[in-house]
Coordinates of C-alpha atoms in Angstrom, one line a residue:
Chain A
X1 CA -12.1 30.1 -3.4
X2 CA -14.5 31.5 -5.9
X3 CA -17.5 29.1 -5.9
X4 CA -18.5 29.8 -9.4
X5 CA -18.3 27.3 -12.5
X6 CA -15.4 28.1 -14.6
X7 CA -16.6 26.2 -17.6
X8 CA -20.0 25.8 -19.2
X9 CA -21.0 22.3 -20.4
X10 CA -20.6 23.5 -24.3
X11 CA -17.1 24.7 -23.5
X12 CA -15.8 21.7 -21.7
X13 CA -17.6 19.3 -24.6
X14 CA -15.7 21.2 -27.4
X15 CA -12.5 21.4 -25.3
X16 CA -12.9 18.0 -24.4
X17 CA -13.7 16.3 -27.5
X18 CA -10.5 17.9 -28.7
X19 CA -8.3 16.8 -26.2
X20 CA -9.7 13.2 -25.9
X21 CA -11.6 12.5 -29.1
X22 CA -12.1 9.1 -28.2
X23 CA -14.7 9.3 -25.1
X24 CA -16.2 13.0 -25.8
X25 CA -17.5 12.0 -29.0
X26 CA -20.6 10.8 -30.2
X27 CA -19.6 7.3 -30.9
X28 CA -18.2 7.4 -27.5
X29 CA -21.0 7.9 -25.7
X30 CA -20.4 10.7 -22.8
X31 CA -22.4 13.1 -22.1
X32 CA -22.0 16.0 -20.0
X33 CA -25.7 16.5 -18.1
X34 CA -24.8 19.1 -15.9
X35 CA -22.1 21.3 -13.9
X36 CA -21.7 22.9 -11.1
X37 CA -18.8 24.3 -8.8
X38 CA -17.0 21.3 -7.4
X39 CA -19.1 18.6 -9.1
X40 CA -21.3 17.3 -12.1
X41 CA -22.8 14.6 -13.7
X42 CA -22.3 12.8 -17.1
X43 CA -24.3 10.4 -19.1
X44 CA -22.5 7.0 -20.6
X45 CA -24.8 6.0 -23.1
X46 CA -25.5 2.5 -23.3
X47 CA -23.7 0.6 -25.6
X48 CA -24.1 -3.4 -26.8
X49 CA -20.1 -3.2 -26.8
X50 CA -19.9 -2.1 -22.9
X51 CA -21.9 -5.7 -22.1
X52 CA -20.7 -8.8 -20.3
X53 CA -21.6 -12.0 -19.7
X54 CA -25.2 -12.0 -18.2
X55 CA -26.6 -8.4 -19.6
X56 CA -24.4 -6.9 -17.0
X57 CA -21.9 -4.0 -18.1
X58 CA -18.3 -4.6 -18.2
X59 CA -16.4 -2.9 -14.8
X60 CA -14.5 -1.2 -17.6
X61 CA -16.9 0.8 -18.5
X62 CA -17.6 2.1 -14.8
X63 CA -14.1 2.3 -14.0
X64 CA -13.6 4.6 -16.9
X65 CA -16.5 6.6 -15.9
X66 CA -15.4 6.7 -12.5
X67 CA -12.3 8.6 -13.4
X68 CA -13.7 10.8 -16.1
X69 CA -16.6 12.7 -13.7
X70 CA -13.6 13.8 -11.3
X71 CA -11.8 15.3 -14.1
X72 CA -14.8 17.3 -15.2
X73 CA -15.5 18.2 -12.3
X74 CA -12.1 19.5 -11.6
X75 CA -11.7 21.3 -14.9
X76 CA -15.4 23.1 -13.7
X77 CA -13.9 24.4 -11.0
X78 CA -10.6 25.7 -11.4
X79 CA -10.7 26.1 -15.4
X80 CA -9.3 24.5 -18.1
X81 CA -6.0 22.3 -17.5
X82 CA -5.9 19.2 -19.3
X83 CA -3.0 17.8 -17.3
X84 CA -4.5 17.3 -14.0
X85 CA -3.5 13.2 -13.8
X86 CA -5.3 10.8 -11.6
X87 CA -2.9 9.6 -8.7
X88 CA -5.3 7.1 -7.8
X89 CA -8.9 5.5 -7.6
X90 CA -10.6 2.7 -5.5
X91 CA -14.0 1.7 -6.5
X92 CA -16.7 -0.9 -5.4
X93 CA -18.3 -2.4 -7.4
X94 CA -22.2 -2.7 -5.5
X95 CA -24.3 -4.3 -7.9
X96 CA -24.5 -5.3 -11.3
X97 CA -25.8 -2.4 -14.0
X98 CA -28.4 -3.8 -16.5
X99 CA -28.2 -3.1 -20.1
X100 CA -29.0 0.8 -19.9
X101 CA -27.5 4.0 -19.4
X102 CA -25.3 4.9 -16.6
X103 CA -24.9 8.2 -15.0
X104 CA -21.9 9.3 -12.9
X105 CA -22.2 12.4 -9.7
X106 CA -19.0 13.1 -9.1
X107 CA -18.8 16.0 -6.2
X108 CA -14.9 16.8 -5.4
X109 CA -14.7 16.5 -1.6
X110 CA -11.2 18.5 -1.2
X111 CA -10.0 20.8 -4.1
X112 CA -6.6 22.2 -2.7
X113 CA -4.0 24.0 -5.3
X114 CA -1.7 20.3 -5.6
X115 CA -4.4 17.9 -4.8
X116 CA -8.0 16.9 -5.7
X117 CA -9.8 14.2 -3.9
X118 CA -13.7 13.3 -5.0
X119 CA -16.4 10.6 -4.7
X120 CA -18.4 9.8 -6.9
X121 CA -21.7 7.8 -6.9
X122 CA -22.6 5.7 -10.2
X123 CA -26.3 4.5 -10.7
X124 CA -28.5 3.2 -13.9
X125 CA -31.4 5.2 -15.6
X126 CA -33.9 5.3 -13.8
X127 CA -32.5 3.9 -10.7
X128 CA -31.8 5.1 -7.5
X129 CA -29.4 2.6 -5.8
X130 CA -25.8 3.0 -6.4
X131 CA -24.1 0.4 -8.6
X132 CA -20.5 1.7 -8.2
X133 CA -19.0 4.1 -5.8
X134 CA -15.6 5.6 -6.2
X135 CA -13.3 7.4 -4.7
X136 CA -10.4 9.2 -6.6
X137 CA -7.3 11.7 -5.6
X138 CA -5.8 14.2 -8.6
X139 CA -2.7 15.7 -8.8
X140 CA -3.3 19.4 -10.3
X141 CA 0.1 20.7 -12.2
X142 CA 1.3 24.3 -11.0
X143 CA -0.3 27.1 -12.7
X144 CA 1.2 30.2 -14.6
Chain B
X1 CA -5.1 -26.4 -0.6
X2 CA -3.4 -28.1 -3.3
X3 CA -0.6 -26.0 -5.3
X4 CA -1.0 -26.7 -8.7
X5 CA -2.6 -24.8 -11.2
X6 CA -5.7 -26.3 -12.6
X7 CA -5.7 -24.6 -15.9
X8 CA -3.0 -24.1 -18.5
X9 CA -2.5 -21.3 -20.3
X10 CA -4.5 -22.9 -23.7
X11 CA -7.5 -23.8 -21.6
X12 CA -7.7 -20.6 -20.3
X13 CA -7.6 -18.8 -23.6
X14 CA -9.8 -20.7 -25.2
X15 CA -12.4 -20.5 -22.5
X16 CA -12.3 -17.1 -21.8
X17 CA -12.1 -15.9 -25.8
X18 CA -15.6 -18.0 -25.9
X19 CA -16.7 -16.5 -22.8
X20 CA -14.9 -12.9 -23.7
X21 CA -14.8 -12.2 -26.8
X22 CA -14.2 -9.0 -26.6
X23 CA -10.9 -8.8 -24.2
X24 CA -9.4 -12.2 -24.9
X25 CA -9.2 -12.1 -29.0
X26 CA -6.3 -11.6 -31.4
X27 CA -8.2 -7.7 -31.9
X28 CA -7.9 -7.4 -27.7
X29 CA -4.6 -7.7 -27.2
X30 CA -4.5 -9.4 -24.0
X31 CA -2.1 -12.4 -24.1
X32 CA -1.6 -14.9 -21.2
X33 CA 2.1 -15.3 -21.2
X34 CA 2.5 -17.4 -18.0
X35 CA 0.3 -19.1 -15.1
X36 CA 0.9 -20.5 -11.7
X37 CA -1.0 -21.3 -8.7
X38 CA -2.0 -18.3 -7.1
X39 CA -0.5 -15.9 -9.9
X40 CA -0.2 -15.2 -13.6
X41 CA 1.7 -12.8 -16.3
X42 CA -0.4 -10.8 -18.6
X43 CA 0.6 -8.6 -21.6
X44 CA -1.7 -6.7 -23.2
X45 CA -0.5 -5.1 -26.7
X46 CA 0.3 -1.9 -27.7
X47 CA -2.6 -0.2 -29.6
X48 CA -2.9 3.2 -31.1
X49 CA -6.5 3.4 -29.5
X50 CA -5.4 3.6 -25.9
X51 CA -3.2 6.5 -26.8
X52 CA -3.6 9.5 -25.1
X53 CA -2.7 12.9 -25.6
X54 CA 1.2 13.3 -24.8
X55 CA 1.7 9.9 -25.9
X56 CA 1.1 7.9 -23.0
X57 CA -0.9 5.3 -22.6
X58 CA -4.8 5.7 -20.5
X59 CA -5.8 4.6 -17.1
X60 CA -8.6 3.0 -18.2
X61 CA -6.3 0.5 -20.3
X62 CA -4.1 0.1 -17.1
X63 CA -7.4 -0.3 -15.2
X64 CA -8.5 -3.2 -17.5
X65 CA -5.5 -4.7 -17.7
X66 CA -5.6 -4.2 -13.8
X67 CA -9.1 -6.2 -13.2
X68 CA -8.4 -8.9 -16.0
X69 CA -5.0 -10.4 -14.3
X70 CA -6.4 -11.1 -10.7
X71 CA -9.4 -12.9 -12.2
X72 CA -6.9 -15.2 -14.6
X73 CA -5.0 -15.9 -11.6
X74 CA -8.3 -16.9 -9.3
X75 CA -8.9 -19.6 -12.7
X76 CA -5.7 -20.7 -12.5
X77 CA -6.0 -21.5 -9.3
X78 CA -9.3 -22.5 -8.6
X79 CA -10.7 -23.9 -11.8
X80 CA -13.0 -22.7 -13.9
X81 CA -15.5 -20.2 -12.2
X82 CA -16.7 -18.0 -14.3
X83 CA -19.1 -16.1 -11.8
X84 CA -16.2 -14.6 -10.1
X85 CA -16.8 -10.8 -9.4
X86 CA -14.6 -7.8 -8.3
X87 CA -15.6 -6.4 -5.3
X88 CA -13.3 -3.6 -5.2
X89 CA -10.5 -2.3 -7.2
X90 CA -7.3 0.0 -5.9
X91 CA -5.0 1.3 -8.4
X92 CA -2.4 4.1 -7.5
X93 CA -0.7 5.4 -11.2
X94 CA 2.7 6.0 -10.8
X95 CA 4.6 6.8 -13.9
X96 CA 3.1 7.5 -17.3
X97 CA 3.8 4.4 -19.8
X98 CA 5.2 5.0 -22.7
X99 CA 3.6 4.0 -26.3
X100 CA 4.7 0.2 -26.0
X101 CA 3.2 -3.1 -24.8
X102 CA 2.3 -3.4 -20.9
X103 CA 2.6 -6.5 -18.3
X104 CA 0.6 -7.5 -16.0
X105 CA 1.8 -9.5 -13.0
X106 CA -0.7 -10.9 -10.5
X107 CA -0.6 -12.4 -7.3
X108 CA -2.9 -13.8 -4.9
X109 CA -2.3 -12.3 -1.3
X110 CA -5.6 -14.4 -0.5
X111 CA -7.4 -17.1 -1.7
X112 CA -10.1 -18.1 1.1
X113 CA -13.8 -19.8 -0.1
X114 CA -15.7 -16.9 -0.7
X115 CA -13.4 -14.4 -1.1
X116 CA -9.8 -13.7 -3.2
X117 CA -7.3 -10.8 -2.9
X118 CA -4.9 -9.7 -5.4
X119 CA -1.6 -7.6 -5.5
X120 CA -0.9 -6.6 -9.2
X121 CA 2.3 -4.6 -10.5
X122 CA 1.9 -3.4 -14.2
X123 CA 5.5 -2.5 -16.2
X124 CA 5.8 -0.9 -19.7
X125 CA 8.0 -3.7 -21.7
X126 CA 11.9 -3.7 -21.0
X127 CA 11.1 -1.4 -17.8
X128 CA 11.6 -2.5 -14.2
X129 CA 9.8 0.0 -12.2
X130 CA 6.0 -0.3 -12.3
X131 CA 4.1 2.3 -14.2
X132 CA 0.8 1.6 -12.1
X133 CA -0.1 -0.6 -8.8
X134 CA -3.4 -2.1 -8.0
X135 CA -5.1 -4.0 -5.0
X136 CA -8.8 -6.2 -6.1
X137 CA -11.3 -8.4 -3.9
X138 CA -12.7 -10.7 -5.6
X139 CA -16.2 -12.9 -4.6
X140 CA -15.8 -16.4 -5.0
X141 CA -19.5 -17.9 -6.1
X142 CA -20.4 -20.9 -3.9
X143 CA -19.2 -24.2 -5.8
X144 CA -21.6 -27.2 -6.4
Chain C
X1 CA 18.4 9.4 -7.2
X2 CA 21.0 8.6 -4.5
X3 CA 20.6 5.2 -3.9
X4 CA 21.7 5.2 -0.4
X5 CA 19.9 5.1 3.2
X6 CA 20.4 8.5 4.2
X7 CA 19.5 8.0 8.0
X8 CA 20.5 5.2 10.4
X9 CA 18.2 3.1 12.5
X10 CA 19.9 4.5 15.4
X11 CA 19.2 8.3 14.1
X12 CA 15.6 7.3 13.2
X13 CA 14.7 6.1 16.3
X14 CA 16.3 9.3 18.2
X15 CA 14.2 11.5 16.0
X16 CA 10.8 9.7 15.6
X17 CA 11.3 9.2 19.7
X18 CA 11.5 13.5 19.9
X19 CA 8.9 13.8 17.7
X20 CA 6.2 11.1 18.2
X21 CA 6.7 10.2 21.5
X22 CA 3.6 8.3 22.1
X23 CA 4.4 5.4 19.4
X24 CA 8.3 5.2 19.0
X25 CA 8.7 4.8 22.6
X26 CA 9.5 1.5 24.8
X27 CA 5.9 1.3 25.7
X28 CA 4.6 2.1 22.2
X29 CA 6.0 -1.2 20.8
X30 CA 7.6 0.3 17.5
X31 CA 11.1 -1.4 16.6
X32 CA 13.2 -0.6 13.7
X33 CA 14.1 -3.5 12.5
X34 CA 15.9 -2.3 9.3
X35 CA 16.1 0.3 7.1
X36 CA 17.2 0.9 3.3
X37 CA 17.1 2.9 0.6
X38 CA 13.4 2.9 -0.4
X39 CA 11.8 0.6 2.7
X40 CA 11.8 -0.5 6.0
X41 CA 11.0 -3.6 8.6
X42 CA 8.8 -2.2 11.5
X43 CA 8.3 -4.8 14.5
X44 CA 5.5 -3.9 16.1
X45 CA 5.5 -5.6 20.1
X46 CA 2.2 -7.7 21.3
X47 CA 0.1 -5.6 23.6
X48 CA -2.7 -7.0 25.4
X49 CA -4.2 -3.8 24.7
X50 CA -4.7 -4.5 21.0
X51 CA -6.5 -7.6 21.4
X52 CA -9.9 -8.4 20.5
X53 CA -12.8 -10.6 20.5
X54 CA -11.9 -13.9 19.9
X55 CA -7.8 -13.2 20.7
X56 CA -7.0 -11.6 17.7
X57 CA -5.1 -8.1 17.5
X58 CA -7.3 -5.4 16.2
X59 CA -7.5 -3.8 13.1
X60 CA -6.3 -0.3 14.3
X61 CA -3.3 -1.7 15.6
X62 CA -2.6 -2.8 11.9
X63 CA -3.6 0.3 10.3
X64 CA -1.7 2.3 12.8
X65 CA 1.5 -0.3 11.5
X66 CA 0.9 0.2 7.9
X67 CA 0.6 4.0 7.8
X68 CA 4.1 4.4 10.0
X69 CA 5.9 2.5 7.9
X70 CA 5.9 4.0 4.7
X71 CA 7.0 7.0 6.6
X72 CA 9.5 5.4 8.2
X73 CA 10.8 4.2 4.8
X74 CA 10.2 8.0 3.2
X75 CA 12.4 9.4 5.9
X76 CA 15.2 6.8 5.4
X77 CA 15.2 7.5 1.4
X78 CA 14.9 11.2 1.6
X79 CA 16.5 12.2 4.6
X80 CA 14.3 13.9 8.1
X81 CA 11.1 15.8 6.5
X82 CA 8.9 15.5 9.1
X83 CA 6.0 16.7 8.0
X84 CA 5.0 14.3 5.2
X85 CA 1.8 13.6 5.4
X86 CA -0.5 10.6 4.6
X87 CA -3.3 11.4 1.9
X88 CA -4.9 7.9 1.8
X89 CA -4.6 4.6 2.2
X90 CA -6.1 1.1 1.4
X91 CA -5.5 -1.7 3.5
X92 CA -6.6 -5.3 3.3
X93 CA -7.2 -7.5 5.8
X94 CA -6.3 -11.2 4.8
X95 CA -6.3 -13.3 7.8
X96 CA -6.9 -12.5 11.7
X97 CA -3.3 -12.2 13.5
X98 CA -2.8 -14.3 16.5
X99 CA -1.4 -12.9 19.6
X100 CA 2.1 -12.6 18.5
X101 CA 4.3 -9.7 16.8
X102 CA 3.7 -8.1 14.0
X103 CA 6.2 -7.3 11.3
X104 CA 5.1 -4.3 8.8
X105 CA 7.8 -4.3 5.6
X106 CA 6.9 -0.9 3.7
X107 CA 8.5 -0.6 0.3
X108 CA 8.3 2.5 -1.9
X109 CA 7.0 2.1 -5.5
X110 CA 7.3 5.4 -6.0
X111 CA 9.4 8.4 -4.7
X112 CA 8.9 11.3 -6.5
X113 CA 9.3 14.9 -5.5
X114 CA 6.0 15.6 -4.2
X115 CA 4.6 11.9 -3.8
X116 CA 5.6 9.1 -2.4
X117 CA 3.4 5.4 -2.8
X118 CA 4.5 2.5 -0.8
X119 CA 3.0 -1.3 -0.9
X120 CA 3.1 -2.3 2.6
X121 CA 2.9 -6.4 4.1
X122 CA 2.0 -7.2 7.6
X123 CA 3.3 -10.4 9.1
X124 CA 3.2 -12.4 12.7
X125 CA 6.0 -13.5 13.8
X126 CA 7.4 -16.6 12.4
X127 CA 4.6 -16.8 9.4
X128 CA 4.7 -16.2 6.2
X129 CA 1.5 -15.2 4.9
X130 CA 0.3 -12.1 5.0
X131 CA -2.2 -11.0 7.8
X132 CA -2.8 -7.3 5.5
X133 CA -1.6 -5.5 2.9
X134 CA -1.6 -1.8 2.3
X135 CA -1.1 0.5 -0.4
X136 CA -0.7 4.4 0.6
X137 CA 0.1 7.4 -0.4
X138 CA 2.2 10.5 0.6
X139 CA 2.9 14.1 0.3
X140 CA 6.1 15.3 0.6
X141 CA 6.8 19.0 1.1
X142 CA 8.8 21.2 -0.7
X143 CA 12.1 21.4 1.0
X144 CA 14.8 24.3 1.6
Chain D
X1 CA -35.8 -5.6 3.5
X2 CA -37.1 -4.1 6.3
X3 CA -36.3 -0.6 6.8
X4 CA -36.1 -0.2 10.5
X5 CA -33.4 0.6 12.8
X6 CA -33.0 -3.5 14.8
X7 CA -31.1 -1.5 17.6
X8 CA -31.5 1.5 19.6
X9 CA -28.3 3.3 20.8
X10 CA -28.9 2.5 24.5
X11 CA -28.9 -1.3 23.3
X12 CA -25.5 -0.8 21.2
X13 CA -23.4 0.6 24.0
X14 CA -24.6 -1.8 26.4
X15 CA -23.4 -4.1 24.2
X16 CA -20.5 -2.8 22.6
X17 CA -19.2 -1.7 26.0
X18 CA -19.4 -5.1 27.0
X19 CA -17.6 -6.9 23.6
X20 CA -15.1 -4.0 23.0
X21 CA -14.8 -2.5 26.2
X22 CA -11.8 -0.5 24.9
X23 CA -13.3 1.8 22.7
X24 CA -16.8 2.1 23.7
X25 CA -16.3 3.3 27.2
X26 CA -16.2 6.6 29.2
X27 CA -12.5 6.6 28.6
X28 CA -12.9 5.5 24.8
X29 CA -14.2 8.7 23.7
X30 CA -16.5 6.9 21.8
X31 CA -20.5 7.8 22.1
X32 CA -23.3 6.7 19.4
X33 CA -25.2 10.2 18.3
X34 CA -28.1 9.1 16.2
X35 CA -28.5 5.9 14.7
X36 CA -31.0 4.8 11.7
X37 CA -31.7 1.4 9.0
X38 CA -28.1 1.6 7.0
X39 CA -26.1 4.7 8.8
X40 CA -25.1 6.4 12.1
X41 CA -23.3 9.1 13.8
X42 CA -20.5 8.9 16.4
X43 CA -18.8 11.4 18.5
X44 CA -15.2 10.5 19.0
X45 CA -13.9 13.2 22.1
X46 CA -11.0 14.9 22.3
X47 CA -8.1 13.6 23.8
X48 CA -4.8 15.2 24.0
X49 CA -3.8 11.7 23.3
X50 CA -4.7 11.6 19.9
X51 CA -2.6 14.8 19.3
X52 CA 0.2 14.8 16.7
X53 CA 2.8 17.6 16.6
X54 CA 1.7 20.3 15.4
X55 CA -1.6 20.2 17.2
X56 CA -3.7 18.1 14.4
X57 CA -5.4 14.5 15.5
X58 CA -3.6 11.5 14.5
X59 CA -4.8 9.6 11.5
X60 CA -4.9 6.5 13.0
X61 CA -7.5 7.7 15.3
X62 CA -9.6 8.9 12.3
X63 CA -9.4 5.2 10.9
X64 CA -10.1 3.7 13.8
X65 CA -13.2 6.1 13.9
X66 CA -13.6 5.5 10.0
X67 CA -13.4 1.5 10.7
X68 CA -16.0 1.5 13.4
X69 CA -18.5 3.8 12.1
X70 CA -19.7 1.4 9.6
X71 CA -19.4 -1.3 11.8
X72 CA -22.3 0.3 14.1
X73 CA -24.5 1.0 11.2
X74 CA -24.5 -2.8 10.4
X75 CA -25.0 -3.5 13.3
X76 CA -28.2 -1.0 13.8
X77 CA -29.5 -2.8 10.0
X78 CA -29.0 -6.3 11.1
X79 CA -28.9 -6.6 14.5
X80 CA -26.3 -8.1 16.9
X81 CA -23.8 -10.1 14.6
X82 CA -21.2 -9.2 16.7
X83 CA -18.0 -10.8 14.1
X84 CA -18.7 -9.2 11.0
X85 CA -15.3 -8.2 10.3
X86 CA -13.5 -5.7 8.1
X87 CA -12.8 -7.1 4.7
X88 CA -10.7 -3.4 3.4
X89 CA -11.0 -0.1 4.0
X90 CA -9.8 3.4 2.2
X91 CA -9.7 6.3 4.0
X92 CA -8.7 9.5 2.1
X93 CA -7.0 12.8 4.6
X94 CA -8.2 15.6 3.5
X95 CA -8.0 18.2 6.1
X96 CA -5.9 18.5 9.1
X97 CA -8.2 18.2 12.3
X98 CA -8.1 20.7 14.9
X99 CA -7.9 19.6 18.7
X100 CA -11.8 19.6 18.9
X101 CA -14.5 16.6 19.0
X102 CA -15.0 14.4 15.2
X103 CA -17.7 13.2 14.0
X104 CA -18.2 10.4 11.8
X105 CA -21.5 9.9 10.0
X106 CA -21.7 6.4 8.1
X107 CA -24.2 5.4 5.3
X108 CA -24.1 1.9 4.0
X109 CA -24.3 2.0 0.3
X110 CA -24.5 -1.7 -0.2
X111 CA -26.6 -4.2 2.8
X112 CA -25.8 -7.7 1.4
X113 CA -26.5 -11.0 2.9
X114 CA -22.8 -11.4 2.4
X115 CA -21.1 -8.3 2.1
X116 CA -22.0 -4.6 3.5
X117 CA -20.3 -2.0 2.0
X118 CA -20.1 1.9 3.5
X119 CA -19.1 5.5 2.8
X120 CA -18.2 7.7 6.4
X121 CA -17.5 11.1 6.4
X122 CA -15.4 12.6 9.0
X123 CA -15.9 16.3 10.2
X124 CA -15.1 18.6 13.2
X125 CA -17.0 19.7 15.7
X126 CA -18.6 23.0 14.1
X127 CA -17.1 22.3 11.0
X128 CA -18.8 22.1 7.7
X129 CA -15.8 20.5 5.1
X130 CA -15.0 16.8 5.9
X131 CA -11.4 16.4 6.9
X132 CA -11.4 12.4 5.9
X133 CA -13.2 10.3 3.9
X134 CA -13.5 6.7 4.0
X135 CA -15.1 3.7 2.0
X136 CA -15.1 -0.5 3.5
X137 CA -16.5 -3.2 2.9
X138 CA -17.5 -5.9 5.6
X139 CA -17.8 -9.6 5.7
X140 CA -20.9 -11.0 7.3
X141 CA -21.2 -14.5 8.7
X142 CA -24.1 -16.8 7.6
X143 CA -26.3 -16.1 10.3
X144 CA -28.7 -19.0 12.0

């Protein structure tokens, strides 16, 4: 297993805001901070539509983060193949995010040739307690 | 623990299009099509915006749609406690739903004081077999 | 998709007794109950050994139950492939079980070619609530 | 919150041994490593009972190694409140263990009054990769 990113951040955001124009855009509000082999970390902009009752923001909005990190980090480390599908994700929800920007670590904790699993830790600016955790398993589609 | 519901389904909307705006309103989609003590039926509407590429419809929708049911079925069967959080959410993806409306079925596994567990199926309209399967926690605020 | 059981309860017990001796034996406690095409009813016998604290039967115990029968109920629908494996599972716990049976029924909500998820409910004997619930996943090998 | 370890391992497995003198015994396996405020390790040692065909541990002793990690590192955070119980728990396989000593290190992600919430790794002795990966979250009674 070469341990080497596949995918620089400026690929990945031009193949990804191809692929799924509606989050990878700038209206969307992801941001790709950084890669690595087997992991990376992406900025959700805060946005006055994400927000709930009480300042907090929506579980939505972390859910949908919590399954996007995985897939970048997937696509980082074996290259680019836009129909690896999530199988499944549990999250827990620790505590509730204030108005402000969220960033997700995902770091894939197996990355077989079928199967994907990874964790991923989801905290506010500035912060350094988790407000979401996540766990996630991917099913990766045979390769030519 | 008394078996009726203590909501019906117009109380419900109207209190949680006040309090949600942004889910429970005609633009949302969601529509509470039936409610019962410990349980409740959910469809959220077909929308071009939670398309994704190859025509099926995203996980984040089905995660939404996942979250919302459980806490409509804790109102139903409670009252009307807003405060109510997810703790944690499992969803396992099992077929890709086609472009079409979605249902939400919701059942209480546990309803205890301080704490709630749901079982949810979601089914693409007309379809038997369930397109996704989730498991919540919910945390029942103290009531005066 | 044959919709038919394609092992007995009689041939399941002979094969799961070959292969994992140490639960599918007298002393283990495991019962087939019933099979069918897609799920299964596992009686698992009280052992003083899986009692706790306070007289209730520990959590292993039901963890051990829900993990065996979704296998159980892969084997009946897809005929003897020993080697699926488990990739995750979620379980609830919903109520602490008295010292009493426990009945496990697994029932697959998916059965694909490579994965398998099954919703699992745990019952003691002569309730009906649910003492846990469990969602889980499997991988299924290729096959000759 | 006070960041100090309440217990020291000699006081847990005096009284662990005495409340659950099934697992935490000589026989058990089961022996506390290092413990600190919101984690700990445990050793769980081979036994050819835990053996599965094919020479790999069984999962269920990995959950029930994955359940009680996170049970001890409440316990070190809060002190003695023995019947904090298991509200769920997902545990991901991701490796097959060889017949050699685990180790589960547990790190509580969320220390409510309420609710504690933890992330375990598993590994084998000598091993780097985890070969399971679990998330739970615990109920913990009012205390005096």
């Amino acid at each position: 297993m070469e341990q080497r990113a596949k995918l620089t951040v400026a690929e990945l955001e031009r193949l990804l805001s191809d692929e799924f124009p509606q989050m990878f855009n700038p209206q969307g509000g992801y941001c790709i901070e950084e890669v690595w082999f087997g992991g990376c970390r992406i900025r959700k902009r805060f946005s006055e539509r994400s927000l709930r009752p009480g300042g907090t923001i929506s579980g939505t909005t972390m859910m949908a983060l919590a399954d996007s990190a995985p897939y970048v980090a997937i696509l980082v480390s074996i290259g680019w193949v836009p129909l690896a599908v999530t199988i499944n994700l549990t999250i827990n929800f620790l505590r509730k995010p204030p108005a402000a920007d969220l960033f997700a670590e995902a770091r894939l904790v197996k990355l077989g040739k079928r199967l994907a699993v990874a964790d991923v830790g989801i905290r506010s600016e500035g912060e350094d307690e988790l407000v979401a955790h996540a766990t996630s398993t991917y099913s990766i589609p045979p390769q030519r």
